[in-house]
Amino acid sequence: MTQRIDLMPESCRARLGRKRQIRFWIAMYTCTALVVIGGNSLFEINKRQVRSESAVIREQVALDAEQRLKADQLTDEIRRIERAIDRNARIAWPIDFSQIIAAIGELTPESVYLTKVAMTPRQERASSLRRAKDDKGPEPLPRTRLQIECSGVAPNDHEMAAMIANLESHPLFERIAVEHVKPTMIAGREVKEFGVTCEIDFFHRFEIEQPLAGAETDPGEAADSGEGGR
């Protein structure tokens, strides 16, 4: 059996050993550098992704804050409108002027022409009898009444009396009074110029029923839509 004999000089063997160590450390440094570069690259990629996600989240947070602000503003506006509606419902008059004009127009005969319709709201204090009855309770509120002044011309006393009778029979109007009646000449014809006043008690609430199309209107019922003062 033969045995291998190394005839390489010691100096050459030492030189080759140093070269192997150099290659080993170069390989180690290269691997380390590759690991560091790869780790930095992954870190940068991850950091960019986190930054992108953070930007999206910030945008969502800003959008959410803006929407919440708008929702709060809308809520405040809704509450303001609700308060206004509630206040209007509490202080609103129980009947519209247009419905009053329509009622007067329905009650006015065709031959009678109204030249003026004036409405003046006024308050009347509670009577002493009412105050005595409510002495133990709170002071009664003043009662609001609407005074209506109607001026016009009628061909004769009969037509004027018919209008007054219509007003007296209507549940909406109270305290009908004739202020003046005097003859006058219009287009060479003698007619009656008159003034009538009546009142509406706003202490009550009124429900105006709308008639069906083509249905006849009963002057004694609550006023509905119709022509105004003629």
PDB file of C-alpha atoms in Angstrom:
ATOM      1  CA  MET A   1       0.000   0.000   0.000  1.00  0.00           C
ATOM      2  CA  THR A   2       1.490   3.255  -1.127  1.00  0.00           C
ATOM      3  CA  GLN A   3       1.430   6.427   1.018  1.00  0.00           C
ATOM      4  CA  ARG A   4       1.164   9.865  -0.466  1.00  0.00           C
ATOM      5  CA  ILE A   5       4.113  12.088   0.291  1.00  0.00           C
ATOM      6  CA  ASP A   6       3.681  15.857   0.253  1.00  0.00           C
ATOM      7  CA  LEU A   7       6.794  17.365  -1.216  1.00  0.00           C
ATOM      8  CA  MET A   8       5.399  20.931  -1.259  1.00  0.00           C
ATOM      9  CA  PRO A   9       7.616  23.374   0.555  1.00  0.00           C
ATOM     10  CA  GLU A  10       6.334  24.788   3.796  1.00  0.00           C
ATOM     11  CA  SER A  11       6.366  28.316   2.435  1.00  0.00           C
ATOM     12  CA  CYS A  12       4.100  27.303  -0.449  1.00  0.00           C
ATOM     13  CA  ARG A  13       1.780  25.463   1.886  1.00  0.00           C
ATOM     14  CA  ALA A  14       1.519  28.530   4.122  1.00  0.00           C
ATOM     15  CA  ARG A  15       0.882  30.775   1.120  1.00  0.00           C
ATOM     16  CA  LEU A  16      -1.929  28.467  -0.113  1.00  0.00           C
ATOM     17  CA  GLY A  17      -3.453  28.417   3.386  1.00  0.00           C
ATOM     18  CA  ARG A  18      -3.513  32.175   3.515  1.00  0.00           C
ATOM     19  CA  LYS A  19      -5.210  32.292   0.108  1.00  0.00           C
ATOM     20  CA  ARG A  20      -7.886  29.852   1.294  1.00  0.00           C
ATOM     21  CA  GLN A  21      -8.506  31.980   4.387  1.00  0.00           C
ATOM     22  CA  ILE A  22      -8.723  35.102   2.234  1.00  0.00           C
ATOM     23  CA  ARG A  23     -11.245  33.420  -0.099  1.00  0.00           C
ATOM     24  CA  PHE A  24     -13.213  32.206   2.931  1.00  0.00           C
ATOM     25  CA  TRP A  25     -13.402  35.663   4.488  1.00  0.00           C
ATOM     26  CA  ILE A  26     -14.215  37.219   1.116  1.00  0.00           C
ATOM     27  CA  ALA A  27     -17.090  34.750   0.760  1.00  0.00           C
ATOM     28  CA  MET A  28     -18.224  35.486   4.314  1.00  0.00           C
ATOM     29  CA  TYR A  29     -18.082  39.254   3.753  1.00  0.00           C
ATOM     30  CA  THR A  30     -19.907  38.853   0.458  1.00  0.00           C
ATOM     31  CA  CYS A  31     -22.670  36.793   2.089  1.00  0.00           C
ATOM     32  CA  THR A  32     -22.904  39.256   4.930  1.00  0.00           C
ATOM     33  CA  ALA A  33     -23.113  42.187   2.514  1.00  0.00           C
ATOM     34  CA  LEU A  34     -25.788  40.373   0.488  1.00  0.00           C
ATOM     35  CA  VAL A  35     -27.785  39.653   3.663  1.00  0.00           C
ATOM     36  CA  VAL A  36     -27.461  43.300   4.788  1.00  0.00           C
ATOM     37  CA  ILE A  37     -28.411  44.649   1.350  1.00  0.00           C
ATOM     38  CA  GLY A  38     -31.342  42.213   1.082  1.00  0.00           C
ATOM     39  CA  GLY A  39     -32.510  43.095   4.594  1.00  0.00           C
ATOM     40  CA  ASN A  40     -32.291  46.813   3.848  1.00  0.00           C
ATOM     41  CA  SER A  41     -34.212  46.323   0.608  1.00  0.00           C
ATOM     42  CA  LEU A  42     -36.972  44.394   2.367  1.00  0.00           C
ATOM     43  CA  PHE A  43     -37.031  47.002   5.116  1.00  0.00           C
ATOM     44  CA  GLU A  44     -37.361  49.827   2.581  1.00  0.00           C
ATOM     45  CA  ILE A  45     -40.125  47.975   0.733  1.00  0.00           C
ATOM     46  CA  ASN A  46     -41.950  47.328   3.998  1.00  0.00           C
ATOM     47  CA  LYS A  47     -41.438  50.930   5.081  1.00  0.00           C
ATOM     48  CA  ARG A  48     -42.863  52.253   1.803  1.00  0.00           C
ATOM     49  CA  GLN A  49     -45.861  49.940   2.181  1.00  0.00           C
ATOM     50  CA  VAL A  50     -46.409  51.120   5.753  1.00  0.00           C
ATOM     51  CA  ARG A  51     -46.122  54.735   4.628  1.00  0.00           C
ATOM     52  CA  SER A  52     -48.658  54.112   1.855  1.00  0.00           C
ATOM     53  CA  GLU A  53     -51.051  52.429   4.278  1.00  0.00           C
ATOM     54  CA  SER A  54     -50.529  55.266   6.770  1.00  0.00           C
ATOM     55  CA  ALA A  55     -51.344  57.844   4.087  1.00  0.00           C
ATOM     56  CA  VAL A  56     -54.530  55.938   3.197  1.00  0.00           C
ATOM     57  CA  ILE A  57     -55.505  55.740   6.861  1.00  0.00           C
ATOM     58  CA  ARG A  58     -54.816  59.467   7.327  1.00  0.00           C
ATOM     59  CA  GLU A  59     -57.012  60.253   4.323  1.00  0.00           C
ATOM     60  CA  GLN A  60     -59.756  58.032   5.702  1.00  0.00           C
ATOM     61  CA  VAL A  61     -59.462  59.686   9.123  1.00  0.00           C
ATOM     62  CA  ALA A  62     -59.605  63.163   7.546  1.00  0.00           C
ATOM     63  CA  LEU A  63     -62.606  62.133   5.422  1.00  0.00           C
ATOM     64  CA  ASP A  64     -64.317  60.642   8.458  1.00  0.00           C
ATOM     65  CA  ALA A  65     -63.697  63.826  10.449  1.00  0.00           C
ATOM     66  CA  GLU A  66     -65.064  65.934   7.594  1.00  0.00           C
ATOM     67  CA  GLN A  67     -68.146  63.727   7.268  1.00  0.00           C
ATOM     68  CA  ARG A  68     -68.654  63.830  11.035  1.00  0.00           C
ATOM     69  CA  LEU A  69     -68.433  67.629  10.941  1.00  0.00           C
ATOM     70  CA  LYS A  70     -70.980  67.769   8.120  1.00  0.00           C
ATOM     71  CA  ALA A  71     -73.222  65.333  10.011  1.00  0.00           C
ATOM     72  CA  ASP A  72     -73.018  67.527  13.109  1.00  0.00           C
ATOM     73  CA  GLN A  73     -73.838  70.597  11.023  1.00  0.00           C
ATOM     74  CA  LEU A  74     -76.811  68.808   9.436  1.00  0.00           C
ATOM     75  CA  THR A  75     -77.973  67.645  12.857  1.00  0.00           C
ATOM     76  CA  ASP A  76     -77.788  71.223  14.170  1.00  0.00           C
ATOM     77  CA  GLU A  77     -79.674  72.454  11.098  1.00  0.00           C
ATOM     78  CA  ILE A  78     -82.348  69.770  11.550  1.00  0.00           C
ATOM     79  CA  ARG A  79     -82.740  70.720  15.209  1.00  0.00           C
ATOM     80  CA  ARG A  80     -82.970  74.402  14.289  1.00  0.00           C
ATOM     81  CA  ILE A  81     -85.644  73.667  11.689  1.00  0.00           C
ATOM     82  CA  GLU A  82     -87.535  71.444  14.122  1.00  0.00           C
ATOM     83  CA  ARG A  83     -87.449  74.214  16.735  1.00  0.00           C
ATOM     84  CA  ALA A  84     -88.658  76.717  14.140  1.00  0.00           C
ATOM     85  CA  ILE A  85     -91.459  74.373  13.053  1.00  0.00           C
ATOM     86  CA  ASP A  86     -92.459  73.767  16.660  1.00  0.00           C
ATOM     87  CA  ARG A  87     -92.385  77.491  17.424  1.00  0.00           C
ATOM     88  CA  ASN A  88     -94.404  78.247  14.287  1.00  0.00           C
ATOM     89  CA  ALA A  89     -96.930  75.547  15.210  1.00  0.00           C
ATOM     90  CA  ARG A  90     -97.339  77.093  18.658  1.00  0.00           C
ATOM     91  CA  ILE A  91     -97.726  80.695  17.498  1.00  0.00           C
ATOM     92  CA  ALA A  92     -99.307  80.160  14.078  1.00  0.00           C
ATOM     93  CA  TRP A  93    -102.808  81.448  13.564  1.00  0.00           C
ATOM     94  CA  PRO A  94    -105.457  78.743  13.391  1.00  0.00           C
ATOM     95  CA  ILE A  95    -106.609  79.762   9.910  1.00  0.00           C
ATOM     96  CA  ASP A  96    -104.952  81.293   6.856  1.00  0.00           C
ATOM     97  CA  PHE A  97    -105.925  84.654   5.433  1.00  0.00           C
ATOM     98  CA  SER A  98    -106.533  83.001   2.073  1.00  0.00           C
ATOM     99  CA  GLN A  99    -109.137  80.734   3.657  1.00  0.00           C
ATOM    100  CA  ILE A 100    -110.845  83.736   5.273  1.00  0.00           C
ATOM    101  CA  ILE A 101    -110.930  85.576   1.936  1.00  0.00           C
ATOM    102  CA  ALA A 102    -112.275  82.446   0.271  1.00  0.00           C
ATOM    103  CA  ALA A 103    -115.007  82.115   2.895  1.00  0.00           C
ATOM    104  CA  ILE A 104    -116.055  85.743   2.495  1.00  0.00           C
ATOM    105  CA  GLY A 105    -116.073  85.340  -1.260  1.00  0.00           C
ATOM    106  CA  GLU A 106    -118.308  82.286  -1.025  1.00  0.00           C
ATOM    107  CA  LEU A 107    -120.739  84.105   1.256  1.00  0.00           C
ATOM    108  CA  THR A 108    -120.952  87.214  -0.927  1.00  0.00           C
ATOM    109  CA  PRO A 109    -123.843  87.177  -3.429  1.00  0.00           C
ATOM    110  CA  GLU A 110    -122.978  87.500  -7.093  1.00  0.00           C
ATOM    111  CA  SER A 111    -124.546  90.960  -7.349  1.00  0.00           C
ATOM    112  CA  VAL A 112    -122.564  92.352  -4.400  1.00  0.00           C
ATOM    113  CA  TYR A 113    -119.075  93.696  -5.019  1.00  0.00           C
ATOM    114  CA  LEU A 114    -116.523  94.121  -2.257  1.00  0.00           C
ATOM    115  CA  THR A 115    -114.170  97.057  -2.665  1.00  0.00           C
ATOM    116  CA  LYS A 116    -112.146  96.567   0.514  1.00  0.00           C
ATOM    117  CA  VAL A 117    -111.393  93.760   2.961  1.00  0.00           C
ATOM    118  CA  ALA A 118    -109.190  94.769   5.918  1.00  0.00           C
ATOM    119  CA  MET A 119    -108.070  92.421   8.698  1.00  0.00           C
ATOM    120  CA  THR A 120    -106.774  93.683  12.043  1.00  0.00           C
ATOM    121  CA  PRO A 121    -105.719  91.286  14.823  1.00  0.00           C
ATOM    122  CA  ARG A 122    -106.273  92.508  18.359  1.00  0.00           C
ATOM    123  CA  GLN A 123    -106.040  91.123  21.847  1.00  0.00           C
ATOM    124  CA  GLU A 124    -108.703  91.409  24.488  1.00  0.00           C
ATOM    125  CA  ARG A 125    -107.861  90.995  28.132  1.00  0.00           C
ATOM    126  CA  ALA A 126    -109.585  88.398  30.244  1.00  0.00           C
ATOM    127  CA  SER A 127    -112.753  89.669  31.878  1.00  0.00           C
ATOM    128  CA  SER A 128    -112.954  90.241  35.622  1.00  0.00           C
ATOM    129  CA  LEU A 129    -115.282  87.225  35.908  1.00  0.00           C
ATOM    130  CA  ARG A 130    -112.719  84.980  34.244  1.00  0.00           C
ATOM    131  CA  ARG A 131    -109.959  86.380  36.433  1.00  0.00           C
ATOM    132  CA  ALA A 132    -112.060  85.726  39.534  1.00  0.00           C
ATOM    133  CA  LYS A 133    -112.695  82.131  38.470  1.00  0.00           C
ATOM    134  CA  ASP A 134    -109.015  81.584  37.712  1.00  0.00           C
ATOM    135  CA  ASP A 135    -107.782  83.484  40.777  1.00  0.00           C
ATOM    136  CA  LYS A 136    -106.068  80.428  42.204  1.00  0.00           C
ATOM    137  CA  GLY A 137    -104.510  79.437  38.914  1.00  0.00           C
ATOM    138  CA  PRO A 138    -102.127  81.224  36.549  1.00  0.00           C
ATOM    139  CA  GLU A 139    -103.188  84.475  34.953  1.00  0.00           C
ATOM    140  CA  PRO A 140    -105.258  83.731  31.836  1.00  0.00           C
ATOM    141  CA  LEU A 141    -103.639  84.579  28.527  1.00  0.00           C
ATOM    142  CA  PRO A 142    -105.100  87.420  26.429  1.00  0.00           C
ATOM    143  CA  ARG A 143    -107.539  86.259  23.801  1.00  0.00           C
ATOM    144  CA  THR A 144    -106.719  87.091  20.189  1.00  0.00           C
ATOM    145  CA  ARG A 145    -109.486  88.050  17.793  1.00  0.00           C
ATOM    146  CA  LEU A 146    -109.282  89.042  14.156  1.00  0.00           C
ATOM    147  CA  GLN A 147    -111.460  91.994  13.203  1.00  0.00           C
ATOM    148  CA  ILE A 148    -112.538  92.044   9.557  1.00  0.00           C
ATOM    149  CA  GLU A 149    -113.831  95.152   7.844  1.00  0.00           C
ATOM    150  CA  CYS A 150    -115.633  94.684   4.525  1.00  0.00           C
ATOM    151  CA  SER A 151    -116.671  97.568   2.303  1.00  0.00           C
ATOM    152  CA  GLY A 152    -118.594  97.228  -0.916  1.00  0.00           C
ATOM    153  CA  VAL A 153    -121.631  98.078  -2.989  1.00  0.00           C
ATOM    154  CA  ALA A 154    -124.892  96.206  -3.400  1.00  0.00           C
ATOM    155  CA  PRO A 155    -127.679  96.810  -5.897  1.00  0.00           C
ATOM    156  CA  ASN A 156    -130.285  96.967  -3.141  1.00  0.00           C
ATOM    157  CA  ASP A 157    -130.936  96.364   0.548  1.00  0.00           C
ATOM    158  CA  HIS A 158    -132.078  92.798  -0.098  1.00  0.00           C
ATOM    159  CA  GLU A 159    -128.723  91.655  -1.535  1.00  0.00           C
ATOM    160  CA  MET A 160    -126.823  93.399   1.246  1.00  0.00           C
ATOM    161  CA  ALA A 161    -129.046  91.736   3.857  1.00  0.00           C
ATOM    162  CA  ALA A 162    -128.448  88.363   2.187  1.00  0.00           C
ATOM    163  CA  MET A 163    -124.684  88.781   2.587  1.00  0.00           C
ATOM    164  CA  ILE A 164    -125.072  89.746   6.251  1.00  0.00           C
ATOM    165  CA  ALA A 165    -127.336  86.735   6.831  1.00  0.00           C
ATOM    166  CA  ASN A 166    -124.738  84.473   5.217  1.00  0.00           C
ATOM    167  CA  LEU A 167    -122.041  85.844   7.521  1.00  0.00           C
ATOM    168  CA  GLU A 168    -124.253  85.389  10.578  1.00  0.00           C
ATOM    169  CA  SER A 169    -125.041  81.771   9.665  1.00  0.00           C
ATOM    170  CA  HIS A 170    -121.400  80.873   9.118  1.00  0.00           C
ATOM    171  CA  PRO A 171    -119.653  79.344  12.183  1.00  0.00           C
ATOM    172  CA  LEU A 172    -116.381  81.110  11.395  1.00  0.00           C
ATOM    173  CA  PHE A 173    -117.604  84.685  11.874  1.00  0.00           C
ATOM    174  CA  GLU A 174    -118.887  86.357  15.036  1.00  0.00           C
ATOM    175  CA  ARG A 175    -120.143  89.800  16.090  1.00  0.00           C
ATOM    176  CA  ILE A 176    -121.391  90.847  12.654  1.00  0.00           C
ATOM    177  CA  ALA A 177    -122.255  94.533  12.629  1.00  0.00           C
ATOM    178  CA  VAL A 178    -123.280  96.990   9.917  1.00  0.00           C
ATOM    179  CA  GLU A 179    -121.145 100.112  10.219  1.00  0.00           C
ATOM    180  CA  HIS A 180    -122.776 102.254   7.568  1.00  0.00           C
ATOM    181  CA  VAL A 181    -125.176 102.142   4.653  1.00  0.00           C
ATOM    182  CA  LYS A 182    -125.632 105.019   2.260  1.00  0.00           C
ATOM    183  CA  PRO A 183    -126.956 105.375  -1.268  1.00  0.00           C
ATOM    184  CA  THR A 184    -124.540 106.299  -3.998  1.00  0.00           C
ATOM    185  CA  MET A 185    -124.596 106.638  -7.780  1.00  0.00           C
ATOM    186  CA  ILE A 186    -122.488 104.381  -9.986  1.00  0.00           C
ATOM    187  CA  ALA A 187    -122.817 104.631 -13.770  1.00  0.00           C
ATOM    188  CA  GLY A 188    -126.066 106.516 -13.386  1.00  0.00           C
ATOM    189  CA  ARG A 189    -127.588 103.860 -11.170  1.00  0.00           C
ATOM    190  CA  GLU A 190    -128.357 104.178  -7.487  1.00  0.00           C
ATOM    191  CA  VAL A 191    -126.729 101.441  -5.344  1.00  0.00           C
ATOM    192  CA  LYS A 192    -126.071 100.882  -1.675  1.00  0.00           C
ATOM    193  CA  GLU A 193    -122.582 101.512  -0.377  1.00  0.00           C
ATOM    194  CA  PHE A 194    -122.070  99.658   2.894  1.00  0.00           C
ATOM    195  CA  GLY A 195    -119.521  98.704   5.503  1.00  0.00           C
ATOM    196  CA  VAL A 196    -119.713  95.517   7.567  1.00  0.00           C
ATOM    197  CA  THR A 197    -117.469  94.311  10.373  1.00  0.00           C
ATOM    198  CA  CYS A 198    -117.137  90.862  11.898  1.00  0.00           C
ATOM    199  CA  GLU A 199    -114.666  88.967  14.045  1.00  0.00           C
ATOM    200  CA  ILE A 200    -112.982  85.581  14.238  1.00  0.00           C
ATOM    201  CA  ASP A 201    -112.019  84.169  17.606  1.00  0.00           C
ATOM    202  CA  PHE A 202    -108.499  82.741  17.335  1.00  0.00           C
ATOM    203  CA  PHE A 203    -108.946  80.930  20.617  1.00  0.00           C
ATOM    204  CA  HIS A 204    -110.513  78.135  18.569  1.00  0.00           C
ATOM    205  CA  ARG A 205    -108.908  75.886  15.977  1.00  0.00           C
ATOM    206  CA  PHE A 206    -110.543  75.537  12.592  1.00  0.00           C
ATOM    207  CA  GLU A 207    -110.482  72.674  10.118  1.00  0.00           C
ATOM    208  CA  ILE A 208    -111.276  73.709   6.561  1.00  0.00           C
ATOM    209  CA  GLU A 209    -112.723  70.930   4.448  1.00  0.00           C
ATOM    210  CA  GLN A 210    -111.943  71.003   0.741  1.00  0.00           C
ATOM    211  CA  PRO A 211    -115.002  70.192  -1.427  1.00  0.00           C
ATOM    212  CA  LEU A 212    -114.862  67.743  -4.287  1.00  0.00           C
ATOM    213  CA  ALA A 213    -114.525  69.149  -7.780  1.00  0.00           C
ATOM    214  CA  GLY A 214    -117.911  70.201  -9.093  1.00  0.00           C
ATOM    215  CA  ALA A 215    -119.600  69.851  -5.686  1.00  0.00           C
ATOM    216  CA  GLU A 216    -121.913  72.622  -4.544  1.00  0.00           C
ATOM    217  CA  THR A 217    -120.778  74.681  -1.575  1.00  0.00           C
ATOM    218  CA  ASP A 218    -123.109  75.227   1.372  1.00  0.00           C
ATOM    219  CA  PRO A 219    -122.615  78.759   2.760  1.00  0.00           C
ATOM    220  CA  GLY A 220    -123.413  77.460   6.242  1.00  0.00           C
ATOM    221  CA  GLU A 221    -120.463  75.064   6.295  1.00  0.00           C
ATOM    222  CA  ALA A 222    -116.828  75.902   7.054  1.00  0.00           C
ATOM    223  CA  ALA A 223    -115.187  78.029   4.402  1.00  0.00           C
ATOM    224  CA  ASP A 224    -113.237  76.302   1.678  1.00  0.00           C
ATOM    225  CA  SER A 225    -111.276  77.393  -1.336  1.00  0.00           C
ATOM    226  CA  GLY A 226    -112.976  79.891  -3.612  1.00  0.00           C
ATOM    227  CA  GLU A 227    -112.833  83.363  -5.032  1.00  0.00           C
ATOM    228  CA  GLY A 228    -111.752  86.249  -2.854  1.00  0.00           C
ATOM    229  CA  GLY A 229    -113.628  89.473  -2.236  1.00  0.00           C
ATOM    230  CA  ARG A 230    -115.259  90.681  -5.391  1.00  0.00           C
TER     231      ARG A 230
END
